[in-house]
Amino acid sequence: MDINQHNRFKNATQKDKAKYMRLALKEAQKAALINEVPVGAVIVKDGKVIARGHNIKEQKKNSMYHAEIVALQKACKKIGDWRLNDCDIFVTLEPCPMCAGALINARIGNIFFGAYDDRAGCCGTLYDLPGDTRFNHRPNVEGGILQDKCGEILVEYFKQKRREIKEQKQKNKED
Amino acid sequence: MDINQHNRFKNATQKDKAKYMRLALKEAQKAALINEVPVGAVIVKDGKVIARGHNIKEQKKNSMYHAEIVALQKACKKIGDWRLNDCDIFVTLEPCPMCAGALINARIGNIFFGAYDDRAGCCGTLYDLPGDTRFNHRPNVEGGILQDKCGEILVEYFKQKRREIKEQKQKNKED
């Protein structure tokens, strides 16, 4: 593990990190607009956003299309390599086992996430997969960046979903 | 969790399971032929193979293209749904965190694997992710099917790789 790679953000302020997380949030909003669970991600290399992605699982009818995976696919294409050591990801929700594993396999440098995920989070909550020294690669992890904003968009989405289901049930009763 | 779905193979003999694992091994051989780590997978629904895949990570320059992921992508396309409850996977090597996570997310019924993986196996060796009751879905797992054959092809591949590296070093010395 090259320590320097992972320390790209060592001296970065929360303001620097928030800048990229806001772009990930923009991606999450795109997901909400198409009725997908609003999670967004951007991948950054040398201070530039090289890939963006949002959850498109329902649209693609494929549970692999989480925001992180969509962004990873684009980043690999852009760089022309599966090794993303020089890249960092900003994602609005703590990665699940699939995404945490994909980020380890891709040898990403840093994982910055927003909201913690009690149900499937594998970057500290249920497991700390990126911190496991038995794997080939150990990305750094920092959670809680713009945590409230990243969480709110999810809470609002599920609230709206429940409202729609309730209205539909009411309508079915009336018909 | 629908118990019946997971019990599709309850009364199956090792011979039945070996039949599908041999098809996964054929996929692994295809990977070896193109100089990829030889891992193969097939996805089975109603007794029929609906998707096949082998590791094409180097070819695709993308670390996501493990055998399981390639097969999952094809299965989702074929079925037109991200839910694969009625499907089972046969894969020659124990799934890594990414693949185990992807199989949980896809709600696959049974995971049958061949060789155990001390370095990254997450279906019993390093972790038992599919057995974790905190996730939304719990696939059944059975490892060790045609274990020797599934392991041998990997051992042979890495032996050959080391031989090539040694020969190259020798050649560089002579030049």
CSV table of C-alpha atoms in Angstrom, one decimal:
chain,number,residue,atom,x,y,z
A,1,MET,CA,0.0,0.0,0.0
A,2,ASP,CA,1.4,3.4,-1.0
A,3,ILE,CA,0.8,5.6,1.9
A,4,ASN,CA,1.2,8.8,-0.1
A,5,GLN,CA,-1.6,7.8,-2.5
A,6,HIS,CA,-4.0,7.4,0.4
A,7,ASN,CA,-2.9,10.7,2.0
A,8,ARG,CA,-4.0,12.9,-0.9
A,9,PHE,CA,-6.7,14.3,1.3
A,10,LYS,CA,-4.7,14.3,4.5
A,11,ASN,CA,-4.5,18.1,4.6
A,12,ALA,CA,-7.8,18.7,2.9
A,13,THR,CA,-10.4,20.6,4.9
A,14,GLN,CA,-14.0,19.4,5.3
A,15,LYS,CA,-14.8,22.2,2.8
A,16,ASP,CA,-12.7,20.6,0.1
A,17,LYS,CA,-14.4,17.2,0.7
A,18,ALA,CA,-17.8,18.8,0.9
A,19,LYS,CA,-17.2,20.3,-2.6
A,20,TYR,CA,-17.1,16.8,-4.1
A,21,MET,CA,-19.8,15.4,-1.9
A,22,ARG,CA,-22.1,18.1,-3.2
A,23,LEU,CA,-21.5,16.8,-6.8
A,24,ALA,CA,-22.3,13.3,-5.5
A,25,LEU,CA,-25.5,14.7,-4.0
A,26,LYS,CA,-26.4,16.2,-7.4
A,27,GLU,CA,-26.2,12.7,-8.8
A,28,ALA,CA,-28.4,11.4,-6.0
A,29,GLN,CA,-31.0,14.0,-7.0
A,30,LYS,CA,-30.9,12.6,-10.6
A,31,ALA,CA,-31.7,9.2,-9.2
A,32,ALA,CA,-34.7,10.5,-7.2
A,33,LEU,CA,-36.1,12.2,-10.4
A,34,ILE,CA,-36.3,8.8,-12.1
A,35,ASN,CA,-37.8,7.1,-9.1
A,36,GLU,CA,-34.6,5.3,-8.0
A,37,VAL,CA,-33.3,5.2,-4.4
A,38,PRO,CA,-31.3,8.5,-4.4
A,39,VAL,CA,-27.6,7.6,-4.0
A,40,GLY,CA,-25.0,9.3,-6.1
A,41,ALA,CA,-21.2,9.1,-6.5
A,42,VAL,CA,-18.3,10.8,-8.2
A,43,ILE,CA,-14.8,9.6,-8.7
A,44,VAL,CA,-12.0,12.2,-8.5
A,45,LYS,CA,-8.4,12.0,-9.9
A,46,ASP,CA,-5.9,14.8,-9.6
A,47,GLY,CA,-8.6,17.2,-8.4
A,48,LYS,CA,-10.9,16.5,-11.3
A,49,VAL,CA,-14.1,14.6,-11.4
A,50,ILE,CA,-13.5,11.8,-14.0
A,51,ALA,CA,-16.7,9.8,-13.5
A,52,ARG,CA,-20.2,10.3,-12.1
A,53,GLY,CA,-22.9,7.8,-11.4
A,54,HIS,CA,-26.3,7.4,-9.7
A,55,ASN,CA,-28.4,4.4,-8.7
A,56,ILE,CA,-30.2,3.0,-11.8
A,57,LYS,CA,-31.0,-0.5,-10.5
A,58,GLU,CA,-34.7,-0.4,-11.5
A,59,GLN,CA,-34.1,1.3,-14.8
A,60,LYS,CA,-31.5,-1.3,-15.7
A,61,LYS,CA,-33.4,-4.2,-14.1
A,62,ASN,CA,-30.1,-5.2,-12.6
A,63,SER,CA,-29.2,-4.9,-8.9
A,64,MET,CA,-25.5,-4.3,-9.7
A,65,TYR,CA,-26.2,-0.7,-10.9
A,66,HIS,CA,-25.5,1.0,-7.6
A,67,ALA,CA,-24.1,4.5,-7.9
A,68,GLU,CA,-20.6,3.4,-7.0
A,69,ILE,CA,-20.6,0.6,-9.7
A,70,VAL,CA,-21.8,3.0,-12.4
A,71,ALA,CA,-19.1,5.5,-11.5
A,72,LEU,CA,-16.4,2.7,-11.3
A,73,GLN,CA,-17.3,1.4,-14.7
A,74,LYS,CA,-17.0,4.9,-16.2
A,75,ALA,CA,-13.7,5.5,-14.4
A,76,CYS,CA,-12.1,2.3,-15.7
A,77,LYS,CA,-13.2,3.1,-19.2
A,78,LYS,CA,-11.7,6.6,-18.9
A,79,ILE,CA,-8.4,5.5,-17.4
A,80,GLY,CA,-8.1,2.3,-19.5
A,81,ASP,CA,-7.0,0.4,-16.4
A,82,TRP,CA,-8.7,-1.6,-13.6
A,83,ARG,CA,-6.3,-0.1,-11.1
A,84,LEU,CA,-7.7,3.1,-9.6
A,85,ASN,CA,-5.0,3.7,-6.9
A,86,ASP,CA,-4.8,7.4,-8.0
A,87,CYS,CA,-8.6,7.9,-7.6
A,88,ASP,CA,-10.9,8.6,-4.8
A,89,ILE,CA,-14.7,8.1,-4.5
A,90,PHE,CA,-17.3,10.4,-2.9
A,91,VAL,CA,-20.6,8.6,-2.4
A,92,THR,CA,-23.7,9.8,-0.6
A,93,LEU,CA,-24.4,6.5,1.3
A,94,GLU,CA,-22.0,4.1,3.0
A,95,PRO,CA,-21.1,1.3,0.4
A,96,CYS,CA,-22.8,-2.1,0.7
A,97,PRO,CA,-20.7,-5.4,0.6
A,98,MET,CA,-20.8,-5.5,-3.2
A,99,CYS,CA,-19.7,-1.9,-3.6
A,100,ALA,CA,-17.1,-2.0,-0.8
A,101,GLY,CA,-15.7,-5.2,-2.4
A,102,ALA,CA,-15.7,-3.6,-5.8
A,103,LEU,CA,-13.8,-0.6,-4.5
A,104,ILE,CA,-11.2,-2.8,-2.8
A,105,ASN,CA,-10.8,-4.9,-6.0
A,106,ALA,CA,-10.4,-1.7,-8.0
A,107,ARG,CA,-7.7,-0.5,-5.5
A,108,ILE,CA,-9.3,2.8,-5.0
A,109,GLY,CA,-7.3,5.2,-2.8
A,110,ASN,CA,-9.9,6.9,-0.5
A,111,ILE,CA,-13.6,6.2,0.1
A,112,PHE,CA,-15.5,9.2,1.3
A,113,PHE,CA,-19.2,8.7,2.1
A,114,GLY,CA,-22.0,10.7,3.5
A,115,ALA,CA,-24.8,8.9,5.4
A,116,TYR,CA,-24.1,5.7,7.4
A,117,ASP,CA,-26.1,2.7,6.4
A,118,ASP,CA,-27.4,0.6,9.3
A,119,ARG,CA,-28.9,-2.0,7.0
A,120,ALA,CA,-26.0,-2.8,4.6
A,121,GLY,CA,-23.1,-0.5,5.3
A,122,CYS,CA,-19.7,-2.3,5.0
A,123,CYS,CA,-17.3,0.5,5.5
A,124,GLY,CA,-17.6,0.6,9.3
A,125,THR,CA,-21.2,0.0,10.2
A,126,LEU,CA,-21.9,-3.8,9.8
A,127,TYR,CA,-18.4,-4.6,8.6
A,128,ASP,CA,-15.2,-2.7,7.9
A,129,LEU,CA,-14.2,-4.5,4.7
A,130,PRO,CA,-11.8,-1.8,3.4
A,131,GLY,CA,-10.0,-2.0,6.8
A,132,ASP,CA,-9.4,-5.7,6.6
A,133,THR,CA,-5.7,-6.3,6.3
A,134,ARG,CA,-6.3,-9.8,4.8
A,135,PHE,CA,-7.4,-8.3,1.5
A,136,ASN,CA,-5.0,-7.3,-1.2
A,137,HIS,CA,-5.7,-3.6,-0.9
A,138,ARG,CA,-6.9,-1.3,1.9
A,139,PRO,CA,-8.6,2.0,0.9
A,140,ASN,CA,-8.8,4.7,3.5
A,141,VAL,CA,-12.4,5.4,4.6
A,142,GLU,CA,-14.0,8.6,6.0
A,143,GLY,CA,-17.8,8.7,6.6
A,144,GLY,CA,-20.2,11.4,7.7
A,145,ILE,CA,-19.3,14.0,5.0
A,146,LEU,CA,-22.5,16.2,4.5
A,147,GLN,CA,-24.1,13.4,6.4
A,148,ASP,CA,-27.4,15.2,7.1
A,149,LYS,CA,-28.0,16.3,3.5
A,150,CYS,CA,-27.1,12.8,2.2
A,151,GLY,CA,-29.4,11.2,4.7
A,152,GLU,CA,-32.3,13.7,4.2
A,153,ILE,CA,-32.7,13.0,0.5
A,154,LEU,CA,-33.1,9.3,1.3
A,155,VAL,CA,-35.6,9.9,4.2
A,156,GLU,CA,-37.6,12.2,1.9
A,157,TYR,CA,-37.6,9.6,-0.9
A,158,PHE,CA,-38.9,6.8,1.3
A,159,LYS,CA,-41.5,9.1,3.0
A,160,GLN,CA,-42.8,9.9,-0.5
A,161,LYS,CA,-42.8,6.2,-1.4
A,162,ARG,CA,-44.9,5.3,1.7
A,163,ARG,CA,-47.3,8.2,0.9
A,164,GLU,CA,-47.8,6.9,-2.6
A,165,ILE,CA,-48.5,3.4,-1.4
A,166,LYS,CA,-51.0,4.7,1.2
A,167,GLU,CA,-52.8,6.8,-1.5
A,168,GLN,CA,-52.9,3.8,-3.8
A,169,LYS,CA,-54.4,1.6,-1.1
A,170,GLN,CA,-57.0,4.3,-0.4
A,171,LYS,CA,-57.8,4.6,-4.1
A,172,ASN,CA,-58.2,0.8,-4.4
A,173,LYS,CA,-60.6,0.8,-1.5
A,174,GLU,CA,-62.7,3.6,-3.1
A,175,ASP,CA,-62.8,1.9,-6.5
B,1,MET,CA,-37.1,-15.8,2.6
B,2,ASP,CA,-39.0,-18.5,0.7
B,3,ILE,CA,-37.6,-21.7,2.1
B,4,ASN,CA,-38.8,-23.8,-0.9
B,5,GLN,CA,-36.8,-21.7,-3.3
B,6,HIS,CA,-33.6,-22.4,-1.4
B,7,ASN,CA,-34.4,-26.1,-1.1
B,8,ARG,CA,-34.4,-26.7,-4.8
B,9,PHE,CA,-31.2,-28.7,-4.4
B,10,LYS,CA,-32.2,-30.3,-1.1
B,11,ASN,CA,-32.6,-33.7,-2.5
B,12,ALA,CA,-30.0,-33.4,-5.2
B,13,THR,CA,-27.0,-35.7,-5.2
B,14,GLN,CA,-23.5,-34.5,-5.5
B,15,LYS,CA,-23.6,-36.0,-9.0
B,16,ASP,CA,-26.4,-33.5,-9.9
B,17,LYS,CA,-24.4,-30.6,-8.6
B,18,ALA,CA,-21.2,-31.8,-10.2
B,19,LYS,CA,-22.9,-31.7,-13.6
B,20,TYR,CA,-23.3,-27.9,-13.4
B,21,MET,CA,-19.9,-27.4,-11.7
B,22,ARG,CA,-18.3,-29.2,-14.7
B,23,LEU,CA,-19.9,-26.5,-17.0
B,24,ALA,CA,-18.5,-23.8,-14.7
B,25,LEU,CA,-15.1,-25.5,-15.0
B,26,LYS,CA,-15.4,-25.3,-18.8
B,27,GLU,CA,-15.9,-21.6,-18.4
B,28,ALA,CA,-12.8,-21.4,-16.2
B,29,GLN,CA,-10.8,-23.1,-18.9
B,30,LYS,CA,-11.9,-20.5,-21.4
B,31,ALA,CA,-10.5,-17.8,-19.0
B,32,ALA,CA,-7.1,-19.7,-18.8
B,33,LEU,CA,-6.9,-19.8,-22.6
B,34,ILE,CA,-7.0,-16.0,-22.8
B,35,ASN,CA,-4.5,-15.6,-19.9
B,36,GLU,CA,-7.0,-14.7,-17.2
B,37,VAL,CA,-7.2,-16.2,-13.7
B,38,PRO,CA,-9.3,-19.3,-14.5
B,39,VAL,CA,-12.6,-18.9,-12.7
B,40,GLY,CA,-15.9,-19.8,-14.3
B,41,ALA,CA,-19.6,-19.7,-13.4
B,42,VAL,CA,-23.0,-20.8,-14.6
B,43,ILE,CA,-26.4,-19.7,-13.5
B,44,VAL,CA,-29.2,-22.3,-13.5
B,45,LYS,CA,-33.0,-21.8,-13.5
B,46,ASP,CA,-35.5,-24.6,-13.7
B,47,GLY,CA,-32.7,-27.1,-14.4
B,48,LYS,CA,-31.4,-25.0,-17.4
B,49,VAL,CA,-28.2,-23.0,-17.7
B,50,ILE,CA,-29.4,-19.5,-18.4
B,51,ALA,CA,-26.1,-17.7,-18.2
B,52,ARG,CA,-22.4,-18.5,-18.3
B,53,GLY,CA,-19.4,-16.3,-17.5
B,54,HIS,CA,-15.6,-16.4,-16.9
B,55,ASN,CA,-13.2,-14.0,-15.5
B,56,ILE,CA,-12.3,-11.3,-18.1
B,57,LYS,CA,-10.9,-8.6,-15.8
B,58,GLU,CA,-7.7,-8.0,-17.8
B,59,GLN,CA,-9.4,-8.2,-21.1
B,60,LYS,CA,-12.0,-5.6,-20.0
B,61,LYS,CA,-9.5,-3.6,-18.0
B,62,ASN,CA,-12.1,-3.6,-15.2
B,63,SER,CA,-11.8,-5.4,-12.0
B,64,MET,CA,-15.5,-5.9,-11.8
B,65,TYR,CA,-15.6,-8.6,-14.5
B,66,HIS,CA,-15.2,-11.6,-12.3
B,67,ALA,CA,-17.0,-14.8,-13.5
B,68,GLU,CA,-19.9,-14.3,-11.2
B,69,ILE,CA,-20.6,-10.7,-12.3
B,70,VAL,CA,-20.4,-11.6,-16.0
B,71,ALA,CA,-22.9,-14.4,-15.4
B,72,LEU,CA,-25.2,-12.2,-13.2
B,73,GLN,CA,-25.3,-9.5,-15.9
B,74,LYS,CA,-26.3,-12.0,-18.5
B,75,ALA,CA,-28.9,-13.6,-16.2
B,76,CYS,CA,-30.6,-10.3,-15.4
B,77,LYS,CA,-30.8,-9.4,-19.1
B,78,LYS,CA,-32.2,-12.8,-19.9
B,79,ILE,CA,-34.9,-12.7,-17.2
B,80,GLY,CA,-35.6,-9.0,-17.4
B,81,ASP,CA,-35.5,-8.6,-13.7
B,82,TRP,CA,-32.9,-7.9,-11.0
B,83,ARG,CA,-34.5,-10.5,-8.7
B,84,LEU,CA,-32.9,-13.9,-9.2
B,85,ASN,CA,-34.6,-15.8,-6.4
B,86,ASP,CA,-35.4,-18.7,-8.8
B,87,CYS,CA,-31.8,-19.0,-9.9
B,88,ASP,CA,-28.7,-20.7,-8.5
B,89,ILE,CA,-25.1,-20.1,-9.2
B,90,PHE,CA,-22.3,-22.6,-9.7
B,91,VAL,CA,-18.9,-21.0,-9.5
B,92,THR,CA,-15.4,-22.7,-9.4
B,93,LEU,CA,-14.0,-20.4,-6.7
B,94,GLU,CA,-15.5,-19.1,-3.5
B,95,PRO,CA,-16.9,-15.6,-4.2
B,96,CYS,CA,-15.0,-12.5,-3.0
B,97,PRO,CA,-16.8,-9.7,-1.0
B,98,MET,CA,-17.9,-8.0,-4.3
B,99,CYS,CA,-19.3,-11.1,-5.8
B,100,ALA,CA,-20.9,-12.4,-2.5
B,101,GLY,CA,-22.5,-8.9,-2.1
B,102,ALA,CA,-23.7,-8.9,-5.7
B,103,LEU,CA,-25.3,-12.3,-5.2
B,104,ILE,CA,-27.0,-11.2,-2.0
B,105,ASN,CA,-28.3,-8.0,-3.8
B,106,ALA,CA,-29.6,-10.1,-6.7
B,107,ARG,CA,-31.4,-12.4,-4.2
B,108,ILE,CA,-30.0,-15.5,-5.7
B,109,GLY,CA,-31.3,-18.8,-4.2
B,110,ASN,CA,-28.2,-21.0,-3.8
B,111,ILE,CA,-24.5,-20.4,-4.1
B,112,PHE,CA,-22.5,-23.5,-5.0
B,113,PHE,CA,-18.8,-23.1,-5.2
B,114,GLY,CA,-15.8,-25.3,-5.8
B,115,ALA,CA,-12.5,-24.3,-4.3
B,116,TYR,CA,-12.2,-22.3,-1.0
B,117,ASP,CA,-10.4,-19.0,-1.2
B,118,ASP,CA,-8.1,-18.2,1.7
B,119,ARG,CA,-7.3,-14.8,0.4
B,120,ALA,CA,-10.7,-13.3,-0.4
B,121,GLY,CA,-13.4,-15.9,0.2
B,122,CYS,CA,-16.5,-14.4,1.7
B,123,CYS,CA,-18.9,-17.3,1.7
B,124,GLY,CA,-17.5,-19.0,4.8
B,125,THR,CA,-13.7,-18.5,4.7
B,126,LEU,CA,-12.9,-14.9,5.7
B,127,TYR,CA,-16.5,-13.9,6.2
B,128,ASP,CA,-19.9,-15.6,5.8
B,129,LEU,CA,-21.7,-12.6,4.1
B,130,PRO,CA,-24.6,-14.7,2.6
B,131,GLY,CA,-25.3,-16.1,6.1
B,132,ASP,CA,-25.6,-12.7,7.8
B,133,THR,CA,-29.2,-12.3,8.9
B,134,ARG,CA,-28.9,-8.5,8.9
B,135,PHE,CA,-28.9,-8.3,5.1
B,136,ASN,CA,-32.1,-8.3,3.1
B,137,HIS,CA,-31.6,-11.7,1.7
B,138,ARG,CA,-29.7,-14.9,2.7
B,139,PRO,CA,-28.7,-17.3,-0.1
B,140,ASN,CA,-27.8,-20.9,0.8
B,141,VAL,CA,-24.2,-21.7,0.4
B,142,GLU,CA,-22.4,-25.0,-0.3
B,143,GLY,CA,-18.7,-25.1,-1.0
B,144,GLY,CA,-16.3,-27.8,-2.0
B,145,ILE,CA,-18.1,-29.2,-5.1
B,146,LEU,CA,-15.4,-30.7,-7.4
B,147,GLN,CA,-13.1,-28.8,-5.1
B,148,ASP,CA,-9.9,-30.6,-6.4
B,149,LYS,CA,-10.6,-29.9,-10.0
B,150,CYS,CA,-11.6,-26.3,-9.4
B,151,GLY,CA,-8.4,-25.7,-7.3
B,152,GLU,CA,-6.0,-27.6,-9.7
B,153,ILE,CA,-6.8,-25.3,-12.7
B,154,LEU,CA,-5.9,-22.3,-10.5
B,155,VAL,CA,-2.7,-23.9,-9.1
B,156,GLU,CA,-1.6,-24.8,-12.6
B,157,TYR,CA,-2.3,-21.3,-13.9
B,158,PHE,CA,-0.3,-19.6,-11.3
B,159,LYS,CA,2.6,-22.2,-11.6
B,160,GLN,CA,2.7,-21.4,-15.4
B,161,LYS,CA,2.7,-17.7,-14.6
B,162,ARG,CA,5.7,-18.0,-12.2
B,163,ARG,CA,7.5,-20.2,-14.9
B,164,GLU,CA,6.9,-17.4,-17.5
B,165,ILE,CA,8.2,-14.7,-15.1
B,166,LYS,CA,11.3,-16.8,-14.3
B,167,GLU,CA,12.0,-17.5,-18.0
B,168,GLN,CA,11.6,-13.8,-18.8
B,169,LYS,CA,14.0,-12.8,-16.0
B,170,GLN,CA,16.5,-15.4,-17.3
B,171,LYS,CA,16.1,-14.0,-20.8
B,172,ASN,CA,16.6,-10.4,-19.7
B,173,LYS,CA,19.8,-11.5,-17.9
B,174,GLU,CA,21.2,-13.2,-21.1
B,175,ASP,CA,20.3,-10.2,-23.3
